[in-house]
Short mmCIF file of C-alpha atoms in Angstrom, two decimals:
data_model
loop_
_atom_site.label_atom_id
_atom_site.label_comp_id
_atom_site.label_asym_id
_atom_site.label_seq_id
_atom_site.Cartn_x
_atom_site.Cartn_y
_atom_site.Cartn_z
CA UNK A 1357 98.72 91.58 128.83
CA UNK A 1358 96.43 94.55 128.26
CA UNK A 1359 96.27 95.53 124.63
CA UNK A 1360 97.08 99.16 123.72
CA UNK A 1361 94.01 101.26 123.01
CA UNK A 1362 93.81 103.17 119.70
CA UNK A 1363 91.28 105.99 119.43
CA UNK A 1364 90.25 106.72 115.83
CA UNK A 1365 88.69 110.16 115.41
CA UNK A 1366 86.40 110.32 112.39
CA UNK A 1367 84.31 113.39 111.52
CA UNK A 1368 81.69 111.01 110.08
CA UNK A 1369 80.23 107.94 111.76
CA UNK A 1370 78.32 104.97 110.39
CA UNK A 1371 75.18 106.81 109.33
CA UNK A 1372 77.17 109.01 106.92
CA UNK A 1373 78.51 106.01 104.97
CA UNK A 1374 81.27 108.15 103.44
CA UNK A 1375 84.99 107.76 102.92
CA UNK A 1376 86.02 108.86 106.40
CA UNK A 1377 83.72 106.33 108.02
CA UNK A 1378 84.81 103.53 105.69
CA UNK A 1379 88.45 104.25 106.56
CA UNK A 1380 87.79 104.39 110.29
CA UNK A 1381 85.81 101.15 110.28
CA UNK A 1382 88.33 99.29 108.14
CA UNK A 1383 91.26 100.47 110.25
CA UNK A 1384 89.55 99.36 113.43
CA UNK A 1385 89.28 95.85 111.95
CA UNK A 1386 92.83 95.82 110.57
CA UNK A 1387 94.26 96.77 113.97
CA UNK A 1388 92.38 93.96 115.72
CA UNK A 1389 93.36 91.82 117.61
CA UNK A 1390 96.72 93.44 118.44
CA UNK A 1391 95.03 96.64 119.58
CA UNK A 1392 91.74 97.68 121.11
CA UNK A 1393 90.01 100.36 119.05
CA UNK A 1394 87.31 102.96 119.52
CA UNK A 1395 85.83 105.18 116.80
CA UNK A 1396 84.51 108.57 117.90
CA UNK A 1397 83.84 111.98 116.41
CA UNK A 1398 85.35 113.86 119.37
CA UNK A 1399 87.75 113.24 122.25
CA UNK A 1400 86.25 113.82 125.68
CA UNK A 1401 89.33 112.91 127.68
CA UNK A 1402 88.77 109.14 127.58
CA UNK A 1403 91.78 106.95 128.25
CA UNK A 1404 93.64 105.84 125.13
CA UNK A 1405 97.22 105.23 124.11
CA UNK A 1406 97.23 106.51 120.53
CA UNK A 1407 95.04 108.87 118.54
CA UNK A 1408 94.59 108.55 114.77
CA UNK A 1409 92.71 111.67 113.66
CA UNK A 1410 91.08 111.46 110.23
CA UNK A 1411 90.83 114.85 108.50
CA UNK A 1412 93.12 117.64 109.65
CA UNK A 1413 90.45 120.36 109.71
CA UNK A 1414 87.36 118.50 110.87
CA UNK A 1415 89.21 116.56 113.57
CA UNK A 1416 91.48 119.45 114.58
CA UNK A 1417 89.70 120.12 117.89
CA UNK A 1418 90.20 116.54 119.03
CA UNK A 1419 93.83 116.46 117.85
CA UNK A 1420 94.70 119.75 119.54
CA UNK A 1421 92.97 118.77 122.79
CA UNK A 1422 94.91 115.48 122.80
CA UNK A 1423 98.21 117.25 122.18
CA UNK A 1424 97.55 119.76 124.94
CA UNK A 1425 96.54 117.11 127.47
CA UNK A 1426 98.86 114.23 126.60
CA UNK A 1427 101.57 115.59 124.30
CA UNK A 1428 101.70 114.85 120.59
CA UNK A 1429 104.10 111.89 120.47
CA UNK A 1430 101.21 109.43 120.14
CA UNK A 1431 99.20 111.51 117.65
CA UNK A 1432 98.90 110.88 113.91
CA UNK A 1433 96.79 113.00 111.57
CA UNK A 1434 95.41 111.50 108.35
CA UNK A 1435 94.91 113.96 105.51
CA UNK A 1436 92.01 113.91 103.05
CA UNK A 1437 91.76 115.59 99.67
CA UNK A 1438 90.06 118.72 100.98
CA UNK A 1439 92.77 118.91 103.66
CA UNK A 1440 95.68 118.63 101.26
CA UNK A 1441 94.43 120.69 98.39
CA UNK A 1442 92.39 123.37 100.17
CA UNK A 1443 92.03 123.53 103.94
CA UNK A 1444 95.64 123.42 105.14
CA UNK A 1445 96.37 126.49 103.04
CA UNK A 1446 94.05 128.70 105.08
CA UNK A 1447 92.68 126.93 108.17
CA UNK A 1448 94.78 127.72 111.23
CA UNK A 1449 93.50 124.82 113.32
CA UNK A 1450 94.32 122.33 110.55
CA UNK A 1451 97.78 123.84 110.19
CA UNK A 1452 98.35 123.56 113.93
CA UNK A 1453 97.22 119.92 114.00
CA UNK A 1454 99.73 119.09 111.27
CA UNK A 1455 102.52 120.94 113.05
CA UNK A 1456 101.91 119.12 116.32
CA UNK A 1457 101.25 115.58 115.06
CA UNK A 1458 104.09 113.10 115.36
CA UNK A 1459 103.11 111.43 112.08
CA UNK A 1460 101.16 112.57 109.02
CA UNK A 1461 99.45 109.88 106.96
CA UNK A 1462 98.79 110.41 103.25
CA UNK A 1463 96.58 108.07 101.25
CA UNK A 1464 98.28 108.33 97.85
CA UNK A 1465 101.85 108.77 96.70
CA UNK A 1466 101.60 112.40 95.55
CA UNK A 1467 100.22 113.51 98.89
CA UNK A 1468 103.54 114.45 100.52
CA UNK A 1469 104.23 116.95 97.73
CA UNK A 1470 101.26 119.04 98.92
CA UNK A 1471 102.77 119.48 102.38
CA UNK A 1472 105.18 122.27 103.37
CA UNK A 1473 108.76 121.07 103.01
CA UNK A 1474 109.32 121.35 106.75
CA UNK A 1475 106.62 118.75 107.47
CA UNK A 1476 107.43 116.15 104.84
CA UNK A 1477 109.79 114.23 107.12
CA UNK A 1478 106.70 113.25 109.16
CA UNK A 1479 104.76 112.00 106.13
CA UNK A 1480 103.97 108.35 105.50
CA UNK A 1481 101.91 106.99 102.61
CA UNK A 1482 99.46 104.24 103.48
CA UNK A 1483 97.28 103.28 100.54
CA UNK A 1484 93.80 102.17 101.54
CA UNK A 1485 92.73 98.70 100.56
CA UNK A 1486 89.88 96.43 99.58
CA UNK A 1487 89.62 92.65 99.12
CA UNK A 1488 90.02 91.36 95.61
CA UNK A 1489 86.86 90.38 93.76
CA UNK A 1490 86.60 88.18 90.72
CA UNK A 1491 86.58 90.03 87.41
CA UNK A 1492 83.21 89.35 85.85
CA UNK A 1493 82.58 88.63 82.20
CA UNK A 1494 80.70 91.61 80.77
CA UNK A 1495 78.43 91.93 77.78
CA UNK A 1496 79.74 93.23 74.48
CA UNK A 1497 76.30 94.53 73.48
CA UNK A 1498 76.94 97.86 75.21
CA UNK A 1499 79.37 99.72 77.49
CA UNK A 1500 78.26 100.53 81.03
CA UNK A 1501 80.15 103.28 82.85
CA UNK A 1502 79.63 104.07 86.52
CA UNK A 1503 80.35 107.16 88.59
CA UNK A 1504 80.40 106.71 92.36
CA UNK A 1505 80.37 109.98 94.26
CA UNK A 1506 77.92 112.09 96.21
CA UNK A 1507 76.57 115.07 94.33
CA UNK A 1508 78.77 117.85 95.68
CA UNK A 1509 81.11 120.26 93.98
CA UNK A 1510 84.35 118.49 94.93
CA UNK A 1511 83.26 115.38 92.99
CA UNK A 1512 82.56 117.41 89.82
CA UNK A 1513 79.39 115.53 88.85
CA UNK A 1514 78.52 118.10 86.18
CA UNK A 1515 81.45 116.84 84.11
CA UNK A 1516 79.77 113.42 84.04
CA UNK A 1517 76.32 114.86 83.31
CA UNK A 1518 77.64 116.93 80.42
CA UNK A 1519 79.43 113.92 79.01
CA UNK A 1520 76.12 112.07 79.19
CA UNK A 1521 74.54 114.85 77.11
CA UNK A 1522 77.32 114.57 74.53
CA UNK A 1523 76.73 110.82 74.32
CA UNK A 1524 72.99 111.05 73.75
CA UNK A 1525 73.68 109.89 70.18
CA UNK A 1526 75.32 106.70 71.48
CA UNK A 1527 72.59 104.37 72.78
CA UNK A 1528 75.25 101.67 73.23
CA UNK A 1529 76.99 103.62 76.04
CA UNK A 1530 75.18 103.63 79.39
CA UNK A 1531 76.10 105.91 82.28
CA UNK A 1532 75.05 105.02 85.83
CA UNK A 1533 75.60 107.30 88.82
CA UNK A 1534 75.59 106.37 92.52
CA UNK A 1535 75.60 109.13 95.12
CA UNK A 1536 73.32 111.14 97.36
CA UNK A 1537 72.38 114.74 96.50
CA UNK A 1538 74.38 116.60 99.14
CA UNK A 1539 73.97 119.70 96.98
CA UNK A 1540 70.26 120.08 96.08
CA UNK A 1541 71.04 121.98 92.89
CA UNK A 1542 73.28 119.16 91.68
CA UNK A 1543 70.56 116.69 92.61
CA UNK A 1544 68.14 118.60 90.41
CA UNK A 1545 70.69 118.53 87.58
CA UNK A 1546 70.98 114.74 87.91
CA UNK A 1547 67.20 114.36 87.92
CA UNK A 1548 66.95 116.49 84.78
CA UNK A 1549 69.65 114.47 83.03
CA UNK A 1550 67.89 111.22 83.92
CA UNK A 1551 64.63 112.54 82.46
CA UNK A 1552 66.30 113.78 79.26
CA UNK A 1553 68.73 110.96 78.49
CA UNK A 1554 67.55 107.37 78.60
CA UNK A 1555 71.13 106.08 78.81
CA UNK A 1556 71.83 107.99 82.08
CA UNK A 1557 70.57 106.61 85.42
CA UNK A 1558 70.92 108.35 88.77
CA UNK A 1559 70.63 105.60 91.41
CA UNK A 1560 70.98 107.85 94.48
CA UNK A 1561 72.91 106.87 97.57
CA UNK A 1562 73.35 103.12 98.03
CA UNK A 1563 74.89 100.97 100.79
CA UNK A 1564 78.55 100.12 100.35
CA UNK A 1565 77.92 96.46 99.49
CA UNK A 1566 75.47 97.36 96.73
CA UNK A 1567 77.84 99.97 95.38
CA UNK A 1568 80.66 97.44 95.14
CA UNK A 1569 78.35 95.05 93.31
CA UNK A 1570 77.49 97.73 90.75
CA UNK A 1571 81.18 98.54 90.44
CA UNK A 1572 82.03 94.91 89.81
CA UNK A 1573 79.45 94.67 87.01
CA UNK A 1574 80.39 97.92 85.25
CA UNK A 1575 82.78 98.01 82.32
CA UNK A 1576 84.58 100.97 83.86
CA UNK A 1577 84.52 103.57 86.65
CA UNK A 1578 84.47 107.30 85.87
CA UNK A 1579 86.01 109.50 88.57
CA UNK A 1580 85.96 113.20 87.58
CA UNK A 1581 86.78 114.74 91.00
CA UNK A 1582 88.34 118.15 91.60
CA UNK A 1583 90.28 117.04 94.68
CA UNK A 1584 91.00 113.68 96.28
CA UNK A 1585 93.17 112.47 99.12
CA UNK A 1586 93.12 108.90 97.79
CA UNK A 1587 89.74 107.76 96.53
CA UNK A 1588 88.54 104.47 97.99
CA UNK A 1589 86.32 103.88 94.97
CA UNK A 1590 89.32 103.89 92.62
CA UNK A 1591 91.06 101.09 94.47
CA UNK A 1592 87.80 99.16 94.81
CA UNK A 1593 87.42 99.36 91.03
CA UNK A 1594 90.99 98.15 90.54
CA UNK A 1595 90.40 95.31 92.99
CA UNK A 1596 87.30 94.31 91.02
CA UNK A 1597 89.06 94.25 87.65
CA UNK A 1598 87.15 97.36 86.55
CA UNK A 1599 89.36 99.97 84.85
CA UNK A 1600 89.08 103.70 85.53
CA UNK A 1601 88.71 106.97 83.65
CA UNK A 1602 89.79 109.79 85.97
CA UNK A 1603 90.49 113.50 86.01
CA UNK A 1604 94.19 114.28 85.90
CA UNK A 1605 94.58 115.66 89.41
CA UNK A 1606 97.30 114.79 91.90
CA UNK A 1607 94.99 112.71 94.07
CA UNK A 1608 94.06 110.45 91.15
CA UNK A 1609 97.55 110.33 89.62
CA UNK A 1610 98.87 109.35 93.04
CA UNK A 1611 96.59 106.31 92.91
CA UNK A 1612 96.91 105.21 89.28
CA UNK A 1613 100.42 106.39 88.40
CA UNK A 1614 101.71 109.16 86.11
CA UNK A 1615 101.70 107.08 82.91
CA UNK A 1616 98.13 105.81 83.14
CA UNK A 1617 96.26 106.10 79.82
CA UNK A 1618 92.79 106.83 81.21
CA UNK A 1619 93.09 110.47 82.30
CA UNK A 1620 91.18 113.49 81.04
CA UNK A 1621 91.67 117.14 81.98
CA UNK A 1622 89.70 118.32 84.99
CA UNK A 1623 86.23 119.44 83.92
CA UNK A 1624 86.73 118.43 80.27
CA UNK A 1625 83.47 116.65 79.50
CA UNK A 1626 84.33 116.56 75.79
CA UNK A 1627 87.52 114.61 76.51
CA UNK A 1628 85.63 112.30 78.89
CA UNK A 1629 82.99 111.60 76.23
CA UNK A 1630 85.74 110.87 73.71
CA UNK A 1631 87.42 108.42 76.11
CA UNK A 1632 84.12 106.67 76.75
CA UNK A 1633 83.62 106.27 73.01
CA UNK A 1634 87.15 104.97 72.65
CA UNK A 1635 86.47 102.42 75.39
CA UNK A 1636 83.50 101.24 73.34
CA UNK A 1637 84.99 101.44 69.84
CA UNK A 1638 88.68 100.58 70.30
CA UNK A 1639 88.98 96.88 71.13
CA UNK A 1640 92.46 97.35 72.59
CA UNK A 1641 91.82 100.31 74.90
CA UNK A 1642 89.85 98.75 77.75
CA UNK A 1643 92.28 95.81 78.02
CA UNK A 1644 95.15 98.34 78.18
CA UNK A 1645 93.47 100.22 81.02
CA UNK A 1646 92.74 96.96 82.82
CA UNK A 1647 96.37 95.88 82.49
CA UNK A 1648 97.63 99.20 83.84
CA UNK A 1649 95.23 99.03 86.78
CA UNK A 1650 96.30 95.48 87.54
CA UNK A 1651 99.92 96.65 87.72
CA UNK A 1652 98.91 98.93 90.63
CA UNK A 1653 96.69 96.41 92.42
CA UNK A 1654 99.41 95.24 94.83
CA UNK A 1655 99.34 98.69 96.44
CA UNK A 1656 95.71 98.18 97.48
CA UNK A 1657 95.96 94.75 99.14
CA UNK A 1658 94.54 94.56 102.70
CA UNK A 1659 97.63 92.78 104.02
CA UNK A 1660 99.84 95.63 102.87
CA UNK A 1661 97.62 98.28 104.46
CA UNK A 1662 97.38 96.27 107.68
CA UNK A 1663 101.16 95.87 107.95
CA UNK A 1664 101.83 99.58 107.42
CA UNK A 1665 99.03 100.63 109.77
CA UNK A 1666 100.23 98.36 112.57
CA UNK A 1667 103.78 99.61 112.06
CA UNK A 1668 102.51 103.18 112.39
CA UNK A 1669 100.73 102.48 115.67
CA UNK A 1670 103.68 100.54 117.06
CA UNK A 1671 106.01 103.43 116.23
CA UNK A 1672 103.68 105.91 117.92
CA UNK A 1673 103.51 103.76 121.04
CA UNK A 1674 107.30 103.59 121.18
CA UNK A 1675 107.84 107.32 120.66
CA UNK A 1676 109.20 109.43 123.47
CA UNK A 1677 106.44 111.43 125.12
CA UNK A 1678 107.00 115.06 124.25
CA UNK A 1679 105.28 118.24 125.35
CA UNK A 1680 103.51 120.37 122.74
CA UNK A 1681 105.72 123.02 121.22
CA UNK A 1682 105.22 126.30 119.43
CA UNK A 1683 106.47 125.40 115.96
CA UNK A 1684 105.44 128.01 113.41
CA UNK A 1685 105.70 127.40 109.67
CA UNK A 1686 105.33 129.60 106.65
CA UNK A 1687 102.56 128.19 104.48
CA UNK A 1688 102.72 128.62 100.73
CA UNK A 1689 99.19 129.70 99.79
CA UNK A 1690 99.87 130.43 96.15
#
């Protein structure tokens, strides 16, 4: 029997090595061997049975072309952080893609709350996943923190750099940073910090395998982002036994839970520096964070993601083929 063909639209392909590509590649493997998969940045009319479009705004052209040509019953749109917390408020093509899609996939449990009420019945949360890695024994001679995120405004790297400046008096707290300088000005700021503070290292962009190795060896991950759809690096830290300090934004709370002890206010480098010092000085704090992360780890298991993803595709295949319609919603832009 011929296997159904799933077309995964990703605005970024392998050379970008970013979250969209990692999701697309992982999903293609999780769907195998029940389904044939193709990853592409656009749809040119090729034969396929289901489209999974990653990123409502950047993949809107492909999603809308599919809906116009084939109907939307076999279309799912996957929303990122910039989709949920910025683009769908103002971008008409992203709004239209969400209105037409049969299913909307959110990557963390607070995601549905960012959708208009009229669309929430189509929402499904599928946490991304990563294989478990052994928790390594780590030195007690110092604390090594790690930020993983390209240098762009949405990742708020200046919060991390300013915390590094505040911790210049603490030679026992090291701060490493992995990420390419997508914003040249932020790259210059990272270079300046590295030249001024011996405990801060900017490692640039690294391949995914190397990044996971650094993450496994760090005492903790720092994730200061302004907006997130469901950060892959958070779950990879959890799956490596590495606890997290994160900005208190919906995308992070939707990953780690509302009662997690490792949050700091968005942009508050003073609070971040204080938490880093507490991780070093309070013998009970890191174990608490690790315990809380471990309680969420079941959400990020590959088998769970695979089951939900295959159920999504199966439901799309079984859906009645419907013609596109002219649904219009009022979007709350406040």
